[in-house]
PDB file of C-alpha atoms and ligand atoms in Angstrom:
ATOM      1  CA  MET A   1     -92.094  55.006  11.066  1.00  0.00           C
ATOM      2  CA  SER A   2     -88.807  54.503  12.881  1.00  0.00           C
ATOM      3  CA  ARG A   3     -88.264  56.148  16.261  1.00  0.00           C
ATOM      4  CA  LEU A   4     -85.648  58.412  14.689  1.00  0.00           C
ATOM      5  CA  ASN A   5     -88.016  59.634  11.994  1.00  0.00           C
ATOM      6  CA  GLU A   6     -90.753  60.066  14.565  1.00  0.00           C
ATOM      7  CA  ILE A   7     -88.419  62.268  16.630  1.00  0.00           C
ATOM      8  CA  LEU A   8     -87.315  64.325  13.644  1.00  0.00           C
ATOM      9  CA  GLU A   9     -90.887  64.869  12.517  1.00  0.00           C
ATOM     10  CA  PHE A  10     -91.973  65.895  16.016  1.00  0.00           C
ATOM     11  CA  ASN A  11     -88.970  68.179  16.305  1.00  0.00           C
ATOM     12  CA  GLN A  12     -89.768  70.056  13.136  1.00  0.00           C
ATOM     13  CA  LYS A  13     -93.198  70.931  14.503  1.00  0.00           C
ATOM     14  CA  PHE A  14     -91.757  71.726  17.965  1.00  0.00           C
ATOM     15  CA  VAL A  15     -89.491  74.365  16.446  1.00  0.00           C
ATOM     16  CA  GLU A  16     -92.062  75.673  13.948  1.00  0.00           C
ATOM     17  CA  ASP A  17     -94.607  76.151  16.719  1.00  0.00           C
ATOM     18  CA  GLU A  18     -91.977  77.972  18.831  1.00  0.00           C
ATOM     19  CA  THR A  19     -92.708  75.602  21.718  1.00  0.00           C
ATOM     20  CA  TYR A  20     -89.151  76.286  22.878  1.00  0.00           C
ATOM     21  CA  LEU A  21     -90.057  79.813  23.929  1.00  0.00           C
ATOM     22  CA  SER A  22     -91.356  78.647  27.304  1.00  0.00           C
ATOM     23  CA  TYR A  23     -87.981  76.945  28.022  1.00  0.00           C
ATOM     24  CA  GLU A  24     -85.687  79.844  27.263  1.00  0.00           C
ATOM     25  CA  THR A  25     -82.885  80.390  29.743  1.00  0.00           C
ATOM     26  CA  ASP A  26     -79.074  80.634  29.749  1.00  0.00           C
ATOM     27  CA  LYS A  27     -76.263  78.212  30.592  1.00  0.00           C
ATOM     28  CA  TYR A  28     -75.889  79.312  34.219  1.00  0.00           C
ATOM     29  CA  PRO A  29     -77.945  77.397  36.789  1.00  0.00           C
ATOM     30  CA  ASN A  30     -80.424  79.848  38.370  1.00  0.00           C
ATOM     31  CA  LYS A  31     -80.390  77.891  41.629  1.00  0.00           C
ATOM     32  CA  ARG A  32     -76.591  77.641  41.545  1.00  0.00           C
ATOM     33  CA  MET A  33     -76.647  73.896  41.962  1.00  0.00           C
ATOM     34  CA  VAL A  34     -75.447  70.767  40.230  1.00  0.00           C
ATOM     35  CA  ILE A  35     -77.226  67.433  40.593  1.00  0.00           C
ATOM     36  CA  VAL A  36     -75.700  64.009  39.984  1.00  0.00           C
ATOM     37  CA  THR A  37     -78.434  61.429  39.644  1.00  0.00           C
ATOM     38  CA  CYS A  38     -79.299  58.127  37.973  1.00  0.00           C
ATOM     39  CA  MET A  39     -80.309  57.646  34.339  1.00  0.00           C
ATOM     40  CA  ASP A  40     -83.441  55.775  35.499  1.00  0.00           C
ATOM     41  CA  THR A  41     -86.407  56.431  33.191  1.00  0.00           C
ATOM     42  CA  ARG A  42     -88.762  56.951  36.149  1.00  0.00           C
ATOM     43  CA  LEU A  43     -86.797  60.035  37.137  1.00  0.00           C
ATOM     44  CA  ILE A  44     -86.854  61.891  33.802  1.00  0.00           C
ATOM     45  CA  GLU A  45     -89.686  64.207  34.784  1.00  0.00           C
ATOM     46  CA  LEU A  46     -90.335  63.076  38.353  1.00  0.00           C
ATOM     47  CA  LEU A  47     -87.004  64.156  39.845  1.00  0.00           C
ATOM     48  CA  PRO A  48     -87.049  67.769  38.631  1.00  0.00           C
ATOM     49  CA  LYS A  49     -90.733  68.108  39.583  1.00  0.00           C
ATOM     50  CA  ALA A  50     -90.156  66.585  43.028  1.00  0.00           C
ATOM     51  CA  MET A  51     -87.185  68.903  43.630  1.00  0.00           C
ATOM     52  CA  ASN A  52     -88.905  71.961  42.130  1.00  0.00           C
ATOM     53  CA  ILE A  53     -86.262  72.233  39.395  1.00  0.00           C
ATOM     54  CA  LYS A  54     -87.303  74.030  36.229  1.00  0.00           C
ATOM     55  CA  ASN A  55     -85.446  74.464  32.959  1.00  0.00           C
ATOM     56  CA  GLY A  56     -82.390  76.593  33.699  1.00  0.00           C
ATOM     57  CA  ASP A  57     -82.337  75.926  37.455  1.00  0.00           C
ATOM     58  CA  ALA A  58     -79.617  73.284  37.746  1.00  0.00           C
ATOM     59  CA  LYS A  59     -76.883  71.373  35.970  1.00  0.00           C
ATOM     60  CA  ILE A  60     -77.946  67.718  35.913  1.00  0.00           C
ATOM     61  CA  ILE A  61     -75.443  64.915  35.342  1.00  0.00           C
ATOM     62  CA  LYS A  62     -77.019  61.498  34.828  1.00  0.00           C
ATOM     63  CA  ILE A  63     -75.122  58.279  35.353  1.00  0.00           C
ATOM     64  CA  ALA A  64     -76.123  54.726  36.265  1.00  0.00           C
ATOM     65  CA  GLY A  65     -76.762  54.554  40.004  1.00  0.00           C
ATOM     66  CA  ALA A  66     -75.524  58.152  40.541  1.00  0.00           C
ATOM     67  CA  LEU A  67     -72.251  56.321  41.137  1.00  0.00           C
ATOM     68  CA  ILE A  68     -69.100  58.271  40.302  1.00  0.00           C
ATOM     69  CA  THR A  69     -66.475  55.647  39.585  1.00  0.00           C
ATOM     70  CA  GLU A  70     -63.498  57.634  38.321  1.00  0.00           C
ATOM     71  CA  PRO A  71     -61.699  60.572  39.954  1.00  0.00           C
ATOM     72  CA  TYR A  72     -60.415  61.646  36.532  1.00  0.00           C
ATOM     73  CA  GLY A  73     -63.409  60.723  34.401  1.00  0.00           C
ATOM     74  CA  SER A  74     -66.017  62.802  32.624  1.00  0.00           C
ATOM     75  CA  VAL A  75     -68.431  63.069  35.563  1.00  0.00           C
ATOM     76  CA  MET A  76     -65.831  64.543  37.896  1.00  0.00           C
ATOM     77  CA  ARG A  77     -64.737  66.845  35.085  1.00  0.00           C
ATOM     78  CA  SER A  78     -68.336  68.001  34.569  1.00  0.00           C
ATOM     79  CA  LEU A  79     -68.629  68.765  38.286  1.00  0.00           C
ATOM     80  CA  LEU A  80     -65.424  70.795  38.221  1.00  0.00           C
ATOM     81  CA  VAL A  81     -66.653  72.779  35.206  1.00  0.00           C
ATOM     82  CA  ALA A  82     -70.033  73.396  36.873  1.00  0.00           C
ATOM     83  CA  ILE A  83     -68.524  74.792  40.073  1.00  0.00           C
ATOM     84  CA  SER A  84     -65.624  76.676  38.510  1.00  0.00           C
ATOM     85  CA  LEU A  85     -67.135  78.278  35.399  1.00  0.00           C
ATOM     86  CA  LEU A  86     -70.893  77.936  35.684  1.00  0.00           C
ATOM     87  CA  ASN A  87     -71.540  79.384  39.144  1.00  0.00           C
ATOM     88  CA  ALA A  88     -72.746  76.196  40.824  1.00  0.00           C
ATOM     89  CA  GLU A  89     -72.250  76.498  44.580  1.00  0.00           C
ATOM     90  CA  GLU A  90     -73.719  73.226  45.835  1.00  0.00           C
ATOM     91  CA  VAL A  91     -73.656  69.589  44.743  1.00  0.00           C
ATOM     92  CA  TYR A  92     -76.590  67.200  45.194  1.00  0.00           C
ATOM     93  CA  ILE A  93     -75.981  63.481  44.796  1.00  0.00           C
ATOM     94  CA  VAL A  94     -79.432  61.965  44.333  1.00  0.00           C
ATOM     95  CA  GLY A  95     -79.564  58.171  44.317  1.00  0.00           C
ATOM     96  CA  HIS A  96     -82.873  56.357  44.267  1.00  0.00           C
ATOM     97  CA  HIS A  97     -84.618  53.397  45.845  1.00  0.00           C
ATOM     98  CA  HIS A  98     -85.100  50.297  43.649  1.00  0.00           C
ATOM     99  CA  CYS A  99     -82.119  51.277  41.484  1.00  0.00           C
ATOM    100  CA  GLY A 100     -80.871  48.715  38.969  1.00  0.00           C
ATOM    101  CA  MET A 101     -77.285  49.390  40.072  1.00  0.00           C
ATOM    102  CA  ILE A 102     -77.989  48.162  43.596  1.00  0.00           C
ATOM    103  CA  GLY A 103     -76.775  44.601  43.934  1.00  0.00           C
ATOM    104  CA  LEU A 104     -75.554  44.504  40.337  1.00  0.00           C
ATOM    105  CA  HIS A 105     -72.589  42.272  39.623  1.00  0.00           C
ATOM    106  CA  THR A 106     -70.169  42.243  36.726  1.00  0.00           C
ATOM    107  CA  GLU A 107     -71.205  38.765  35.648  1.00  0.00           C
ATOM    108  CA  GLN A 108     -74.826  39.865  35.081  1.00  0.00           C
ATOM    109  CA  ILE A 109     -73.708  42.576  32.654  1.00  0.00           C
ATOM    110  CA  VAL A 110     -71.182  40.321  30.955  1.00  0.00           C
ATOM    111  CA  GLU A 111     -73.810  37.594  30.409  1.00  0.00           C
ATOM    112  CA  ALA A 112     -76.296  40.096  29.003  1.00  0.00           C
ATOM    113  CA  LEU A 113     -73.633  41.517  26.689  1.00  0.00           C
ATOM    114  CA  ALA A 114     -72.796  38.004  25.477  1.00  0.00           C
ATOM    115  CA  LEU A 115     -76.410  37.710  24.292  1.00  0.00           C
ATOM    116  CA  LYS A 116     -75.822  40.900  22.277  1.00  0.00           C
ATOM    117  CA  GLY A 117     -72.838  39.320  20.578  1.00  0.00           C
ATOM    118  CA  VAL A 118     -69.947  40.478  22.761  1.00  0.00           C
ATOM    119  CA  SER A 119     -67.428  37.659  22.873  1.00  0.00           C
ATOM    120  CA  ARG A 120     -66.179  36.178  26.127  1.00  0.00           C
ATOM    121  CA  GLU A 121     -62.657  36.581  24.703  1.00  0.00           C
ATOM    122  CA  ASN A 122     -63.009  40.372  24.812  1.00  0.00           C
ATOM    123  CA  VAL A 123     -64.023  40.142  28.456  1.00  0.00           C
ATOM    124  CA  ASP A 124     -61.160  37.767  29.295  1.00  0.00           C
ATOM    125  CA  GLN A 125     -58.649  40.004  27.532  1.00  0.00           C
ATOM    126  CA  LEU A 126     -59.854  43.080  29.388  1.00  0.00           C
ATOM    127  CA  GLU A 127     -59.553  41.254  32.678  1.00  0.00           C
ATOM    128  CA  LYS A 128     -55.868  40.652  31.917  1.00  0.00           C
ATOM    129  CA  THR A 129     -55.080  44.282  31.122  1.00  0.00           C
ATOM    130  CA  GLU A 130     -54.138  47.011  33.548  1.00  0.00           C
ATOM    131  CA  TYR A 131     -56.459  49.378  31.724  1.00  0.00           C
ATOM    132  CA  VAL A 132     -59.514  48.622  33.829  1.00  0.00           C
ATOM    133  CA  ASP A 133     -60.443  46.655  36.934  1.00  0.00           C
ATOM    134  CA  LEU A 134     -63.486  45.147  35.250  1.00  0.00           C
ATOM    135  CA  GLN A 135     -64.942  43.527  38.359  1.00  0.00           C
ATOM    136  CA  ASN A 136     -64.816  46.760  40.288  1.00  0.00           C
ATOM    137  CA  TRP A 137     -65.897  48.971  37.421  1.00  0.00           C
ATOM    138  CA  LEU A 138     -69.029  47.032  36.425  1.00  0.00           C
ATOM    139  CA  THR A 139     -70.193  46.296  39.953  1.00  0.00           C
ATOM    140  CA  GLY A 140     -72.885  48.500  41.458  1.00  0.00           C
ATOM    141  CA  ALA A 141     -73.371  49.210  45.154  1.00  0.00           C
ATOM    142  CA  ASN A 142     -74.961  47.256  47.994  1.00  0.00           C
ATOM    143  CA  SER A 143     -77.447  49.988  48.891  1.00  0.00           C
ATOM    144  CA  VAL A 144     -78.533  53.433  47.788  1.00  0.00           C
ATOM    145  CA  GLU A 145     -76.872  54.873  50.907  1.00  0.00           C
ATOM    146  CA  GLU A 146     -73.583  53.222  49.959  1.00  0.00           C
ATOM    147  CA  ALA A 147     -73.832  54.472  46.354  1.00  0.00           C
ATOM    148  CA  VAL A 148     -74.496  58.063  47.416  1.00  0.00           C
ATOM    149  CA  LYS A 149     -71.777  58.042  50.072  1.00  0.00           C
ATOM    150  CA  LYS A 150     -69.246  56.551  47.643  1.00  0.00           C
ATOM    151  CA  SER A 151     -69.909  59.378  45.184  1.00  0.00           C
ATOM    152  CA  ILE A 152     -69.684  62.005  47.931  1.00  0.00           C
ATOM    153  CA  SER A 153     -66.406  60.624  49.156  1.00  0.00           C
ATOM    154  CA  MET A 154     -65.022  60.523  45.604  1.00  0.00           C
ATOM    155  CA  ILE A 155     -65.732  64.255  45.266  1.00  0.00           C
ATOM    156  CA  GLN A 156     -64.620  65.186  48.787  1.00  0.00           C
ATOM    157  CA  SER A 157     -61.265  63.500  48.389  1.00  0.00           C
ATOM    158  CA  HIS A 158     -60.586  65.072  44.995  1.00  0.00           C
ATOM    159  CA  PRO A 159     -57.578  67.407  45.065  1.00  0.00           C
ATOM    160  CA  LEU A 160     -59.208  69.845  42.628  1.00  0.00           C
ATOM    161  CA  PHE A 161     -62.536  70.111  44.421  1.00  0.00           C
ATOM    162  CA  PRO A 162     -62.934  73.199  46.646  1.00  0.00           C
ATOM    163  CA  ARG A 163     -63.660  72.374  50.293  1.00  0.00           C
ATOM    164  CA  SER A 164     -66.108  75.296  50.491  1.00  0.00           C
ATOM    165  CA  ILE A 165     -68.689  73.613  48.226  1.00  0.00           C
ATOM    166  CA  PRO A 166     -71.320  71.605  50.172  1.00  0.00           C
ATOM    167  CA  ILE A 167     -72.097  68.106  48.855  1.00  0.00           C
ATOM    168  CA  HIS A 168     -75.520  66.803  49.860  1.00  0.00           C
ATOM    169  CA  GLY A 169     -76.698  63.208  49.615  1.00  0.00           C
ATOM    170  CA  LEU A 170     -80.317  62.234  48.978  1.00  0.00           C
ATOM    171  CA  ALA A 171     -82.331  59.186  47.978  1.00  0.00           C
ATOM    172  CA  ILE A 172     -85.498  59.647  45.941  1.00  0.00           C
ATOM    173  CA  ASP A 173     -88.452  57.268  45.776  1.00  0.00           C
ATOM    174  CA  PRO A 174     -88.957  56.600  42.027  1.00  0.00           C
ATOM    175  CA  HIS A 175     -92.708  56.174  42.610  1.00  0.00           C
ATOM    176  CA  THR A 176     -93.709  59.024  44.949  1.00  0.00           C
ATOM    177  CA  GLY A 177     -90.749  61.372  44.453  1.00  0.00           C
ATOM    178  CA  LYS A 178     -90.205  61.506  48.230  1.00  0.00           C
ATOM    179  CA  LEU A 179     -86.668  62.559  49.143  1.00  0.00           C
ATOM    180  CA  ASP A 180     -84.771  61.043  52.056  1.00  0.00           C
ATOM    181  CA  LEU A 181     -81.889  63.115  53.334  1.00  0.00           C
ATOM    182  CA  LEU A 182     -78.790  60.931  53.692  1.00  0.00           C
ATOM    183  CA  VAL A 183     -76.070  63.553  54.041  1.00  0.00           C
ATOM    184  CA  ASP A 184     -76.522  67.232  54.849  1.00  0.00           C
ATOM    185  CA  GLY A 185     -73.479  68.826  53.227  1.00  0.00           C
ATOM    186  CA  GLN A 186     -73.880  72.025  55.227  1.00  0.00           C
ATOM    187  CA  LYS A 187     -72.942  70.233  58.455  1.00  0.00           C
TER     188      LYS A 187
HETATM  189 ZN1   ZN B 201     -80.925  53.891  39.122  1.00  0.00          ZN
END
């Protein structure tokens, strides 16, 4: 059975059994917070458990390295929606130790994509356009602290982001779930 079929079969039973009843909530975050964190698989359940976040408690935006790269991209837009229309009053940027985006360089991604059939010509053409600064865009950060602080500064310097909203920075251990406070946004 393919993964897709497996999911669809599971889902049918999930709904039939009314398993969803224990997850019922609304679209507003009960804890009035929005979290930006990494897409790392180790954090899927660990991060909410380690932060005592239950279904309905927070808006969670997941991106590689918790690194916000664009002031006018979809992550920044999601943050603005969360704080303007969905009652979020605090932002938590949660990077993590041993993140794949730490120390990542453009060439590593480009080489891996080449193995998936992406031609070098496409890469070369993109590098010539003004559309994207490929080297900058595909490069990660040097440390989790740097990644978290970059994202915080991206939000803080945004002209549409209210100054009254605290932005906290944390690093989570993907093994133990321990949180290290990097930036206390209340100060
Ligand atoms: Zn990561």
